[in-house]
Coordinates of C-alpha atoms (C1' of nucleotides) and ligand atoms in Angstrom, one line a residue:
Chain A
X782 CA -44.2 10.9 62.9
X783 CA -43.1 9.6 66.2
X784 CA -40.9 12.6 66.9
X785 CA -43.7 15.1 66.4
X786 CA -45.3 16.5 69.5
X787 CA -48.4 14.5 70.6
X788 CA -51.6 16.4 70.0
X789 CA -53.7 17.4 73.0
X790 CA -56.6 15.4 71.8
X791 CA -54.5 12.3 71.6
X792 CA -53.1 12.8 75.2
X793 CA -56.7 13.0 76.4
X794 CA -57.5 9.7 74.8
X795 CA -54.4 7.8 76.0
X796 CA -55.8 7.2 79.5
X797 CA -58.9 5.6 77.9
X798 CA -56.7 3.2 75.9
X799 CA -54.7 2.5 79.0
X800 CA -57.9 1.5 80.9
X801 CA -59.1 -0.7 78.1
X802 CA -55.8 -2.4 77.8
X803 CA -55.7 -3.0 81.6
X804 CA -59.1 -4.7 81.3
X805 CA -57.8 -6.9 78.5
X806 CA -54.6 -7.8 80.3
X807 CA -56.1 -8.4 83.8
X808 CA -59.4 -9.9 82.8
X809 CA -58.4 -12.7 80.4
X810 CA -54.8 -12.8 79.6
X811 CA -55.2 -11.4 76.1
X812 CA -51.9 -11.2 74.3
X813 CA -52.6 -9.0 71.3
X814 CA -55.4 -6.5 70.3
X815 CA -56.3 -5.0 67.0
X816 CA -57.0 -1.3 66.6
X817 CA -60.6 -2.3 65.7
X818 CA -61.1 -4.1 69.0
X819 CA -59.4 -1.4 71.1
X820 CA -61.5 1.2 69.3
X821 CA -64.7 -0.7 70.3
X822 CA -63.6 -1.0 73.9
X823 CA -62.7 2.7 74.2
X824 CA -65.7 3.9 72.2
X825 CA -63.8 5.6 69.4
X826 CA -62.9 5.2 65.7
X827 CA -60.3 2.6 64.7
X828 CA -58.4 5.0 62.5
X829 CA -58.2 7.4 65.3
X830 CA -56.7 4.7 67.6
X831 CA -54.1 3.9 65.0
X832 CA -53.1 7.5 64.5
X833 CA -53.0 8.1 68.2
X834 CA -50.8 5.2 68.8
X835 CA -48.5 6.0 65.9
X836 CA -47.5 9.2 67.7
X837 CA -45.9 7.1 70.4
X838 CA -44.0 5.0 67.8
X839 CA -44.6 1.9 65.7
X840 CA -45.6 -0.5 68.4
X841 CA -48.0 -2.6 66.3
X842 CA -47.4 -5.5 64.0
X843 CA -49.2 -5.4 60.6
X844 CA -51.5 -8.3 60.1
X845 CA -51.5 -9.0 63.8
X846 CA -52.3 -6.1 66.0
X847 CA -50.7 -4.6 69.2
X848 CA -49.0 -6.6 71.9
X849 CA -51.1 -5.7 74.9
X850 CA -48.3 -5.8 77.6
X851 CA -45.9 -3.8 75.5
X852 CA -48.4 -1.2 74.5
X853 CA -49.5 -0.9 78.1
X854 CA -45.9 -0.2 79.1
X855 CA -45.4 2.3 76.4
X856 CA -48.6 4.3 77.2
X857 CA -47.8 4.1 80.9
X858 CA -44.3 5.5 80.2
X859 CA -45.6 8.2 77.9
X860 CA -48.1 9.4 80.4
X861 CA -45.4 9.6 83.1
X862 CA -47.1 6.9 85.2
X863 CA -44.0 4.8 85.7
X864 CA -43.2 7.1 88.6
X865 CA -45.8 8.1 91.0
X866 CA -46.8 11.7 91.7
X867 CA -47.4 12.7 95.3
X868 CA -50.6 14.6 95.4
X869 CA -51.9 17.2 97.9
X870 CA -55.6 17.9 98.4
X871 CA -56.9 21.1 99.8
X872 CA -60.4 21.4 101.3
X873 CA -61.4 18.3 103.2
X874 CA -65.2 18.5 103.1
X875 CA -67.7 16.1 101.8
X876 CA -66.1 15.7 98.4
X877 CA -62.6 15.9 99.7
X878 CA -63.2 13.0 102.1
X879 CA -64.7 10.8 99.4
X880 CA -61.8 11.4 97.1
X881 CA -59.1 11.1 99.8
X882 CA -60.3 7.7 100.9
X883 CA -60.9 6.4 97.3
X884 CA -58.6 3.5 96.5
X885 CA -58.9 3.9 92.7
X886 CA -56.3 6.7 92.4
X887 CA -53.5 4.7 94.0
X888 CA -54.1 1.9 91.4
X889 CA -53.3 4.4 88.7
X890 CA -50.1 5.8 90.4
X891 CA -51.5 8.7 92.3
X892 CA -51.1 8.7 96.0
X893 CA -52.9 11.5 97.9
X894 CA -50.2 12.0 100.5
X895 CA -51.1 15.3 102.1
X896 CA -54.4 16.9 103.2
X897 CA -54.9 20.6 104.0
X898 CA -57.7 22.7 105.2
X899 CA -58.3 26.1 106.7
X900 CA -60.8 25.1 109.3
X901 CA -59.4 24.3 112.8
X902 CA -62.2 21.8 113.4
X903 CA -61.0 19.7 110.5
X904 CA -57.2 20.1 111.1
X905 CA -55.7 17.2 113.0
X906 CA -58.5 14.9 111.9
X907 CA -57.4 11.7 110.2
X908 CA -58.9 11.0 106.7
X909 CA -58.0 7.9 104.8
X910 CA -55.0 7.4 107.1
X911 CA -53.6 10.9 106.7
X912 CA -53.7 13.8 109.2
X913 CA -55.2 17.0 107.9
X914 CA -52.8 19.9 108.3
X915 CA -53.2 23.7 108.1
X916 CA -53.0 25.3 104.7
X917 CA -50.1 27.5 105.9
X918 CA -47.9 24.4 106.1
X919 CA -48.5 23.8 102.4
X920 CA -45.3 25.4 101.1
X921 CA -43.0 23.7 103.5
X922 CA -44.7 20.3 102.8
X923 CA -44.4 20.7 99.0
X924 CA -40.6 21.4 99.4
X925 CA -40.0 18.6 101.8
X926 CA -42.3 15.9 100.4
X927 CA -41.9 16.6 96.7
X928 CA -45.7 17.1 96.2
X929 CA -46.3 17.6 92.4
X930 CA -50.1 17.8 92.0
X931 CA -52.7 19.8 93.9
X932 CA -56.4 19.0 94.1
X933 CA -58.7 21.9 95.0
X934 CA -61.9 20.7 96.7
X935 CA -62.9 23.9 98.6
X936 CA -66.0 25.9 97.8
X937 CA -65.6 28.2 94.8
X938 CA -65.1 31.3 96.9
X939 CA -61.8 29.9 98.2
X940 CA -60.5 28.3 95.0
X941 CA -58.6 31.3 93.6
X942 CA -56.8 31.9 96.9
X943 CA -55.9 28.2 97.2
X944 CA -54.7 28.1 93.6
X945 CA -52.4 31.0 94.4
X946 CA -51.0 29.3 97.4
X947 CA -50.4 26.1 95.4
X948 CA -48.6 28.1 92.7
X949 CA -46.6 30.0 95.3
X950 CA -45.5 26.6 96.8
X951 CA -44.2 25.6 93.4
X952 CA -47.0 23.3 92.2
X953 CA -47.4 23.2 88.4
X954 CA -50.4 20.8 88.0
X955 CA -53.8 21.5 89.5
X956 CA -57.1 19.7 89.4
X957 CA -59.9 22.0 90.4
X958 CA -63.3 20.6 91.6
X959 CA -64.7 24.0 92.6
X960 CA -67.1 25.3 90.0
X961 CA -65.1 28.4 89.2
X962 CA -62.3 29.5 86.9
X963 CA -59.0 30.1 88.6
X964 CA -56.3 32.4 87.2
X965 CA -52.7 31.1 87.2
X966 CA -49.4 31.8 85.4
X967 CA -49.1 30.2 81.9
X968 CA -46.6 27.5 83.1
X969 CA -49.2 26.1 85.4
X970 CA -51.6 23.5 84.1
X971 CA -55.2 23.6 85.5
X972 CA -57.9 21.0 84.7
X973 CA -61.4 21.6 85.9
X974 CA -63.9 18.9 86.8
X975 CA -67.4 20.4 87.1
X976 CA -70.2 18.1 87.6
X977 CA -73.0 20.7 87.2
X978 CA -71.5 21.7 83.8
X979 CA -71.8 18.1 82.6
X980 CA -75.4 18.0 83.8
X981 CA -76.2 21.2 82.1
X982 CA -74.8 20.0 78.8
X983 CA -77.0 16.9 79.1
X984 CA -79.9 19.2 79.8
X985 CA -79.3 21.1 76.6
X986 CA -79.4 18.1 74.4
X987 CA -82.3 16.5 76.3
X988 CA -84.3 19.7 75.8
X989 CA -83.5 19.7 72.1
X990 CA -84.7 16.1 71.6
X991 CA -87.8 16.8 73.6
X992 CA -88.5 19.9 71.4
X993 CA -88.1 17.8 68.3
X994 CA -90.4 15.2 69.6
X995 CA -93.0 17.8 70.5
X996 CA -92.7 19.3 67.0
X997 CA -93.2 15.8 65.4
X998 CA -96.3 15.3 67.6
X999 CA -97.7 18.6 66.5
X1000 CA -97.0 17.7 62.9
X1001 CA -98.8 14.4 63.3
X1002 CA -101.8 16.1 64.7
X1003 CA -101.8 18.6 61.9
X1004 CA -101.7 15.8 59.3
X1005 CA -104.5 13.9 61.0
X1006 CA -106.6 17.0 60.9
X1007 CA -106.0 17.4 57.2
X1008 CA -106.8 13.7 56.6
X1009 CA -110.1 14.1 58.5
X1010 CA -111.1 17.0 56.4
X1011 CA -110.8 15.1 53.1
Chain B
X413 CA -76.5 33.2 62.4
X414 CA -78.9 32.7 65.2
X415 CA -80.9 30.0 63.4
X416 CA -77.9 27.9 62.8
X417 CA -77.3 24.9 65.1
X418 CA -75.2 25.7 68.1
X419 CA -71.8 24.1 67.9
X420 CA -70.9 21.5 70.6
X421 CA -68.0 23.5 71.8
X422 CA -70.2 26.5 72.4
X423 CA -72.7 24.4 74.3
X424 CA -69.9 23.2 76.5
X425 CA -69.0 26.8 77.3
X426 CA -72.4 28.2 78.0
X427 CA -72.5 26.7 81.5
X428 CA -69.3 28.6 82.3
X429 CA -70.7 31.9 81.1
X430 CA -73.8 31.2 83.2
X431 CA -71.7 30.7 86.3
X432 CA -69.8 33.9 85.7
X433 CA -73.0 35.8 85.1
X434 CA -74.5 34.5 88.3
X435 CA -71.5 35.6 90.2
X436 CA -71.8 39.1 88.7
X437 CA -75.6 39.3 89.4
X438 CA -75.5 37.9 92.9
X439 CA -72.3 39.4 94.1
X440 CA -72.6 43.0 93.4
X441 CA -75.7 43.9 91.4
X442 CA -73.8 44.5 88.1
X443 CA -76.1 45.6 85.4
X444 CA -74.1 45.1 82.2
X445 CA -70.9 43.2 81.2
X446 CA -68.7 43.4 78.2
X447 CA -67.4 40.4 76.3
X448 CA -63.9 41.3 77.5
X449 CA -64.9 41.2 81.1
X450 CA -67.0 38.0 80.7
X451 CA -64.1 36.4 78.9
X452 CA -61.7 37.2 81.7
X453 CA -64.1 35.7 84.3
X454 CA -64.7 32.6 82.3
X455 CA -61.0 32.3 81.2
X456 CA -61.5 32.4 77.5
X457 CA -61.0 34.7 74.5
X458 CA -63.3 37.7 74.1
X459 CA -64.0 37.0 70.4
X460 CA -65.0 33.5 71.4
X461 CA -67.5 34.9 73.9
X462 CA -69.0 37.1 71.4
X463 CA -69.3 34.4 68.7
X464 CA -70.8 32.0 71.2
X465 CA -73.4 34.4 72.4
X466 CA -74.2 35.4 68.9
X467 CA -75.5 31.9 68.3
X468 CA -78.2 32.6 70.8
X469 CA -79.2 35.9 69.2
X470 CA -78.2 39.5 69.3
X471 CA -78.6 40.1 73.0
X472 CA -75.8 42.7 73.4
X473 CA -75.7 46.4 72.8
X474 CA -72.8 47.9 70.9
X475 CA -70.8 50.3 72.8
X476 CA -72.3 49.0 76.1
X477 CA -72.1 45.3 76.5
X478 CA -74.6 42.7 77.6
X479 CA -77.4 43.1 80.1
X480 CA -76.5 40.6 82.8
X481 CA -80.0 39.7 83.8
X482 CA -81.3 39.3 80.3
X483 CA -78.3 37.3 79.2
X484 CA -78.7 35.1 82.2
X485 CA -82.3 34.4 81.3
X486 CA -81.4 33.6 77.7
X487 CA -78.6 31.2 78.5
X488 CA -80.7 29.5 81.2
X489 CA -83.5 29.0 78.6
X490 CA -81.2 27.8 75.9
X491 CA -79.7 25.2 78.3
X492 CA -83.1 24.0 79.2
X493 CA -82.7 25.1 82.8
X494 CA -86.0 26.9 83.1
X495 CA -87.6 23.6 83.9
X496 CA -85.9 21.2 86.3
X497 CA -84.9 17.7 85.4
X498 CA -85.7 14.9 87.9
X499 CA -82.5 12.9 88.1
X500 CA -81.9 9.3 89.2
X501 CA -78.7 8.0 90.7
X502 CA -77.7 4.4 90.6
X503 CA -75.0 3.0 92.9
X504 CA -75.1 4.5 96.4
X505 CA -71.6 4.0 97.6
X506 CA -69.0 6.5 98.8
X507 CA -69.2 8.8 95.8
X508 CA -73.0 8.3 95.3
X509 CA -73.6 9.5 98.9
X510 CA -71.4 12.6 98.5
X511 CA -73.2 13.5 95.3
X512 CA -76.7 12.7 96.5
X513 CA -76.4 15.0 99.5
X514 CA -74.6 17.8 97.6
X515 CA -76.7 20.9 97.6
X516 CA -75.0 22.5 94.6
X517 CA -77.0 20.6 92.0
X518 CA -80.4 21.7 93.2
X519 CA -79.2 25.3 92.8
X520 CA -78.6 24.7 89.1
X521 CA -82.0 23.0 88.5
X522 CA -81.1 19.4 89.1
X523 CA -82.9 17.5 91.8
X524 CA -81.7 14.1 92.5
X525 CA -85.1 12.6 93.2
X526 CA -84.5 8.8 93.1
X527 CA -81.7 6.5 94.4
X528 CA -81.2 2.9 93.4
X529 CA -78.8 0.2 94.3
X530 CA -78.5 -3.6 94.0
X531 CA -77.2 -4.3 97.5
X532 CA -79.9 -5.2 100.0
X533 CA -77.8 -3.7 102.8
X534 CA -78.1 -0.3 101.1
X535 CA -81.7 -0.5 100.0
X536 CA -84.2 1.1 102.4
X537 CA -81.5 3.4 103.7
X538 CA -82.1 7.2 103.6
X539 CA -79.5 9.3 101.9
X540 CA -80.0 13.1 101.6
X541 CA -83.6 12.6 102.5
X542 CA -84.4 10.0 99.9
X543 CA -85.0 6.3 100.4
X544 CA -82.7 4.0 98.3
X545 CA -84.8 1.5 96.2
X546 CA -83.9 -1.7 94.4
X547 CA -82.7 -1.2 90.8
X548 CA -85.5 -3.4 89.6
X549 CA -88.0 -0.7 90.5
X550 CA -86.1 1.7 88.1
X551 CA -88.3 1.3 85.0
X552 CA -91.5 1.8 86.9
X553 CA -90.1 4.9 88.7
X554 CA -89.0 6.5 85.5
X555 CA -92.4 6.1 84.0
X556 CA -94.3 7.4 87.1
X557 CA -91.9 10.1 88.3
X558 CA -90.8 11.4 84.9
X559 CA -87.1 10.9 85.6
X560 CA -85.0 12.3 82.7
X561 CA -81.4 11.9 83.7
X562 CA -79.5 9.0 85.1
X563 CA -76.2 9.1 87.0
X564 CA -74.2 6.0 87.2
X565 CA -71.9 5.7 90.3
X566 CA -71.4 2.0 90.5
X567 CA -68.1 0.3 90.1
X568 CA -67.0 0.0 86.4
X569 CA -68.0 -3.7 86.3
X570 CA -71.7 -2.8 86.8
X571 CA -71.7 0.3 84.6
X572 CA -72.7 -1.3 81.3
X573 CA -75.5 -3.3 82.9
X574 CA -76.9 -0.3 84.7
X575 CA -76.6 1.8 81.5
X576 CA -78.7 -0.8 79.7
X577 CA -81.3 -0.7 82.4
X578 CA -81.5 3.1 82.2
X579 CA -81.9 2.9 78.4
X580 CA -84.5 0.2 78.7
X581 CA -86.4 2.5 81.2
X582 CA -86.4 5.2 78.5
X583 CA -83.7 7.5 79.9
X584 CA -81.9 9.4 77.2
X585 CA -79.2 11.3 79.2
X586 CA -76.6 9.6 81.3
X587 CA -73.7 10.9 83.4
X588 CA -71.2 8.1 84.0
X589 CA -68.8 8.3 86.9
X590 CA -67.5 4.8 86.5
X591 CA -64.1 4.7 84.7
X592 CA -65.4 2.6 81.8
X593 CA -66.9 3.2 78.4
X594 CA -70.6 2.2 78.1
X595 CA -72.3 1.3 74.9
X596 CA -75.7 2.8 74.2
X597 CA -78.0 3.4 71.2
X598 CA -77.1 6.6 69.2
X599 CA -80.1 8.5 70.5
X600 CA -78.8 8.3 74.1
X601 CA -76.4 10.9 75.3
X602 CA -73.6 9.8 77.6
X603 CA -71.1 12.0 79.3
X604 CA -68.3 10.6 81.3
X605 CA -66.5 12.1 84.3
X606 CA -63.3 10.3 85.0
X607 CA -61.1 11.8 87.7
X608 CA -58.2 9.4 87.1
X609 CA -58.1 10.4 83.4
X610 CA -57.8 14.1 84.4
X611 CA -54.9 13.3 86.8
X612 CA -53.2 11.2 84.1
X613 CA -53.4 14.1 81.6
X614 CA -51.8 16.4 84.2
X615 CA -49.2 13.7 84.7
X616 CA -48.3 13.8 81.0
X617 CA -47.7 17.5 80.9
X618 CA -46.0 17.5 84.3
X619 CA -43.5 14.9 83.1
X620 CA -42.9 16.8 79.9
X621 CA -42.0 20.0 81.7
X622 CA -39.9 18.1 84.1
X623 CA -38.1 16.5 81.1
X624 CA -37.5 19.9 79.6
X625 CA -36.1 21.2 82.9
X626 CA -33.7 18.3 83.2
X627 CA -32.6 18.8 79.7
X628 CA -31.9 22.5 80.4
X629 CA -30.0 21.6 83.5
X630 CA -27.9 19.1 81.5
X631 CA -27.2 21.8 78.9
X632 CA -26.1 24.2 81.6
X633 CA -23.7 21.8 83.0
X634 CA -22.3 21.0 79.6
X635 CA -21.8 24.7 79.0
X636 CA -20.1 25.2 82.3
X637 CA -17.7 22.4 81.5
X638 CA -16.8 24.0 78.2
X639 CA -16.3 27.4 79.9
X640 CA -14.0 25.6 82.4
X641 CA -11.9 24.2 79.7
X642 CA -11.2 27.5 78.1
Chain C
dT1138 C1' -40.8 -19.3 48.2
dG1139 C1' -45.0 -17.3 47.0
dC1140 C1' -49.8 -16.2 47.9
dG1141 C1' -54.0 -14.7 50.4
dG1142 C1' -55.9 -12.8 54.2
dT1143 C1' -55.3 -9.4 57.7
dT1144 C1' -54.0 -5.2 60.0
dT1145 C1' -50.9 -1.4 60.6
dG1146 C1' -49.1 3.3 59.6
dT1147 C1' -49.9 7.5 57.2
dG1148 C1' -50.6 10.9 53.2
dA1149 C1' -54.7 13.3 51.7
dT1150 C1' -59.0 15.4 52.5
dT1151 C1' -62.6 17.2 54.9
dG1152 C1' -64.7 19.6 58.6
dC1153 C1' -64.9 22.2 62.7
dA1154 C1' -63.4 25.6 65.9
dC1155 C1' -60.6 29.4 67.1
dT1156 C1' -58.7 33.9 66.1
dC1157 C1' -58.4 38.2 63.8
dA1158 C1' -59.9 42.3 62.2
dC1159 C1' -63.2 45.6 61.2
dA1160 C1' -67.7 47.6 59.8
dA1161 C1' -71.9 48.5 62.0
dG1162 C1' -74.1 50.5 65.7
dC1163 C1' -74.8 52.5 70.3
dC1164 C1' -74.1 56.2 73.9
dC1165 C1' -72.9 60.6 75.5
dG1166 C1' -71.2 65.1 75.6
dT1167 C1' -71.1 69.3 73.3
Chain D
dA1355 C1' -77.2 67.3 65.3
dC1356 C1' -72.9 65.3 65.2
dG1357 C1' -68.4 63.4 66.3
dG1358 C1' -65.5 60.5 69.3
dG1359 C1' -65.0 56.6 71.9
dC1360 C1' -66.5 51.9 72.8
dT1361 C1' -68.3 47.4 72.0
dT1362 C1' -70.8 44.1 69.4
dG1363 C1' -71.5 40.9 65.6
dT1364 C1' -69.5 38.5 61.9
dG1365 C1' -67.0 37.4 57.4
dA1366 C1' -62.4 35.7 56.3
dG1367 C1' -58.3 33.3 57.3
dT1368 C1' -55.8 29.8 59.9
dG1369 C1' -54.9 25.7 62.3
dC1370 C1' -56.0 21.5 64.4
dA1371 C1' -58.4 17.2 64.6
dA1372 C1' -61.2 13.5 62.5
dT1373 C1' -61.9 10.5 58.8
dC1374 C1' -60.9 8.1 54.7
dA1375 C1' -58.4 5.1 51.9
dC1376 C1' -54.7 2.4 50.6
dA1377 C1' -49.8 0.9 50.2
dA1378 C1' -46.7 -1.5 53.1
dA1379 C1' -45.9 -5.2 56.0
dC1380 C1' -46.7 -9.4 58.5
dC1381 C1' -48.3 -14.3 59.3
dG1382 C1' -49.3 -18.9 58.1
dC1383 C1' -49.8 -22.3 54.9
dA1384 C1' -49.0 -24.9 50.9
Ligands
NAD1503 N1 -70.0 17.4 97.6 C1 -70.2 17.0 96.3 O1 -70.8 16.0 96.1 C2 -69.8 18.0 95.3 C3 -70.2 17.7 94.0 C4 -69.8 18.6 92.9 C5 -69.0 19.6 93.2 N2 -68.6 19.9 94.4 C6 -67.7 21.0 94.7 O2 -66.6 20.6 95.4 C7 -66.2 21.6 96.3 C8 -66.2 21.0 97.7 O3 -67.5 20.6 98.0 P1 -67.8 20.0 99.5 O4 -69.2 19.5 99.4 O5 -66.8 19.0 99.9 O6 -67.7 21.3 100.4 P2 -67.6 21.4 101.9 O7 -68.1 22.7 102.4 O8 -68.1 20.1 102.6 O9 -66.0 21.4 102.2 C9 -65.2 22.4 101.9 C10 -63.9 22.4 102.7 O10 -63.0 23.4 102.3 C11 -62.4 24.0 103.4 N3 -62.0 25.4 103.0 C12 -62.8 26.4 102.6 N4 -62.0 27.5 102.3 C13 -60.8 27.1 102.3 C14 -59.5 27.7 102.1 N5 -59.5 29.0 101.6 N6 -58.4 27.1 102.3 C15 -58.4 25.8 102.7 N7 -59.6 25.1 103.0 C16 -60.7 25.8 102.8 C17 -63.5 24.1 104.4 O11 -63.0 24.2 105.7 C18 -64.2 22.7 104.2 O12 -63.6 21.7 105.0 C19 -67.1 22.7 96.2 O13 -66.6 23.7 95.3 C20 -68.3 22.1 95.5 O14 -69.0 23.0 94.7 C21 -69.0 19.0 95.5
NAD1504 N1 -65.3 7.3 95.7 C1 -64.6 8.2 95.0 O1 -64.1 9.1 95.5 C2 -64.5 8.0 93.5 C3 -63.6 8.8 92.8 C4 -63.5 8.6 91.4 C5 -64.2 7.7 90.8 N2 -65.1 6.9 91.5 C6 -65.8 5.9 90.7 O2 -67.2 6.0 91.1 C7 -67.8 4.8 91.2 C8 -68.4 4.5 92.5 O3 -67.3 4.6 93.5 P1 -67.6 4.3 95.0 O4 -66.4 4.6 95.8 O5 -68.9 5.1 95.5 O6 -67.9 2.8 95.0 P2 -68.6 1.9 96.2 O7 -68.1 0.5 96.0 O8 -68.5 2.6 97.5 O9 -70.2 2.0 95.8 C9 -70.7 1.3 94.7 C10 -72.2 1.1 94.9 O10 -72.8 0.5 93.7 C11 -73.6 -0.5 94.0 N3 -73.7 -1.4 92.8 C12 -72.7 -2.2 92.3 N4 -73.2 -2.9 91.2 C13 -74.4 -2.4 91.0 C14 -75.4 -2.7 90.0 N5 -75.2 -3.6 89.0 N6 -76.6 -2.1 90.1 C15 -76.8 -1.2 91.1 N7 -76.0 -0.9 92.0 C16 -74.8 -1.5 92.0 C17 -73.0 -1.2 95.2 O11 -74.0 -1.9 95.9 C18 -72.4 0.0 96.0 O12 -73.4 0.5 96.9 C19 -66.7 3.8 90.8 O13 -66.8 3.4 89.5 C20 -65.5 4.5 91.1 O14 -64.4 4.1 90.3 C21 -65.2 7.0 92.8

DNA sequence: TGCGGTTTGTGATTGCACTCACAAGCCCGT
DNA sequence: ACGGGCTTGTGAGTGCAATCACAAACCGCA
């Protein structure tokens, strides 16, 4: 079991377990945690937690649970968070500024160490302690500073172009905040964060429940009419 | 087919098709689009596009493709974007400010119409043309102003408390930016956007490809040694 | 040492989503 | 009117992920 490749769905949940475990460890110095408890904290099914963790190895003790510290270390290692990944951000506008000065990333092993933009008015400016450079310096910076991850926070019109520059510079992991799909070679991993999409999905289900409510109301009225008639 | 419930995975993709169609319609006045083309733009498989769209109805024409305008309207309607959904945001810090003044949401039918915080220093301030109110006024505001969606952008420690207040006020759709899981009744829909999680997933795959590269390199060296020996 | 209570790890099963492949259907030119 | 070239819509097959259910294993206690 533990030599099999870890399913994508499991990888996506590991960070959630990590977060819950950190809460347990930092908050009160909890020593062990059961799959049931961890499931509650992370908001998933207990069996799923156990199966997920079993892909990493047999790190639990039957009848007891999982050692919080040990599990923390194992997940951290599995996610590759024992080393930190120098990260470049391209497009230093409203969103870029908020993200670049956010302290929460550093806590999780991501240091945004390089900022780039195409606008001369922005270049040279200092954001979160880092000087913004011209996008043309990207390739050199990646080579010299070992940048591994690229964050795109330009408008959608520039996203594809920026993605190509990142790929050309040798970056294999991209987080895209622009609401557009970017095309990259198959060995490059792109993840998209699109806030409007999330809102639109909420909208769909909201509308659906509203529609059901309205239908119920209509039904009730209909029934009342029939009762009146009798 | 078109009376069956729409699968979750399809709902999650509709916003992407919507975006691509808008690009087609606004950019050059494209009249029709094939599933192949739409798939390329949205970055998915053509068969998937067709199946997804077939859940909405038979809106395509064989041998021709889909009428862009008509399909746009149908997806918009299906997602509930023909009406707009007044949205409340709670926690007006760094991220909250960036989001509240972002114009991109309004374009997609979401108006952030009410801002709340718990900090007296923030309350009364104007952000993106809206006055920040105290969180205690939330319930009344929801009732009077018909707020439908709540966005949580407080630190994780406050997220659960805020979520409960939103639920208590009658909100059924929540977008949570705090990196923590919130517990809500089953009739409330929560979506989480967690940037660190996305980075951690990238980290996992990045580490994996690095490990493979290192292994290859080791192999190459080993082979060279053997060649030398002969 | 043995027993009862507890919790893990994992085969087995179910369900969902993706992909394939192709008949049905449309347009256009002749 | 009809045939050729396209493109949709969808049944069938496949694979992955979620859930169930239980044997195996552990702890503490008598
Ligand atoms: N601001 C928000 O709250 C918010 C919310 C959701 C999504 N987004 C998305 O995030 C992205 C950024 O939003 P923003 O509000 O920060 O935009 P912005 O206009 O404030 O900033 C964009 C920055 O990117 C730079 N840029 C443009 N083209 C570039 C290129 N080719 N190479 C390098 N730099 C380039 C610009 O000079 C500018 O500094 C957009 O795609 C937006 O849709 C923003
Ligand atoms: N800033 C970023 O770029 C960024 C990036 C990723 C994630 N996040 C997450 O987004 C959230 C907000 O981040 P931020 O940087 O804006 O934080 P912040 O500290 O700047 O702002 C938080 C705001 O929430 C308010 N608040 C706290 N508790 C509250 C409560 N119980 N009720 C109402 N209001 C309350 C505070 O008064 C403050 O104004 C955090 O959870 C953070 O982890 C932020």
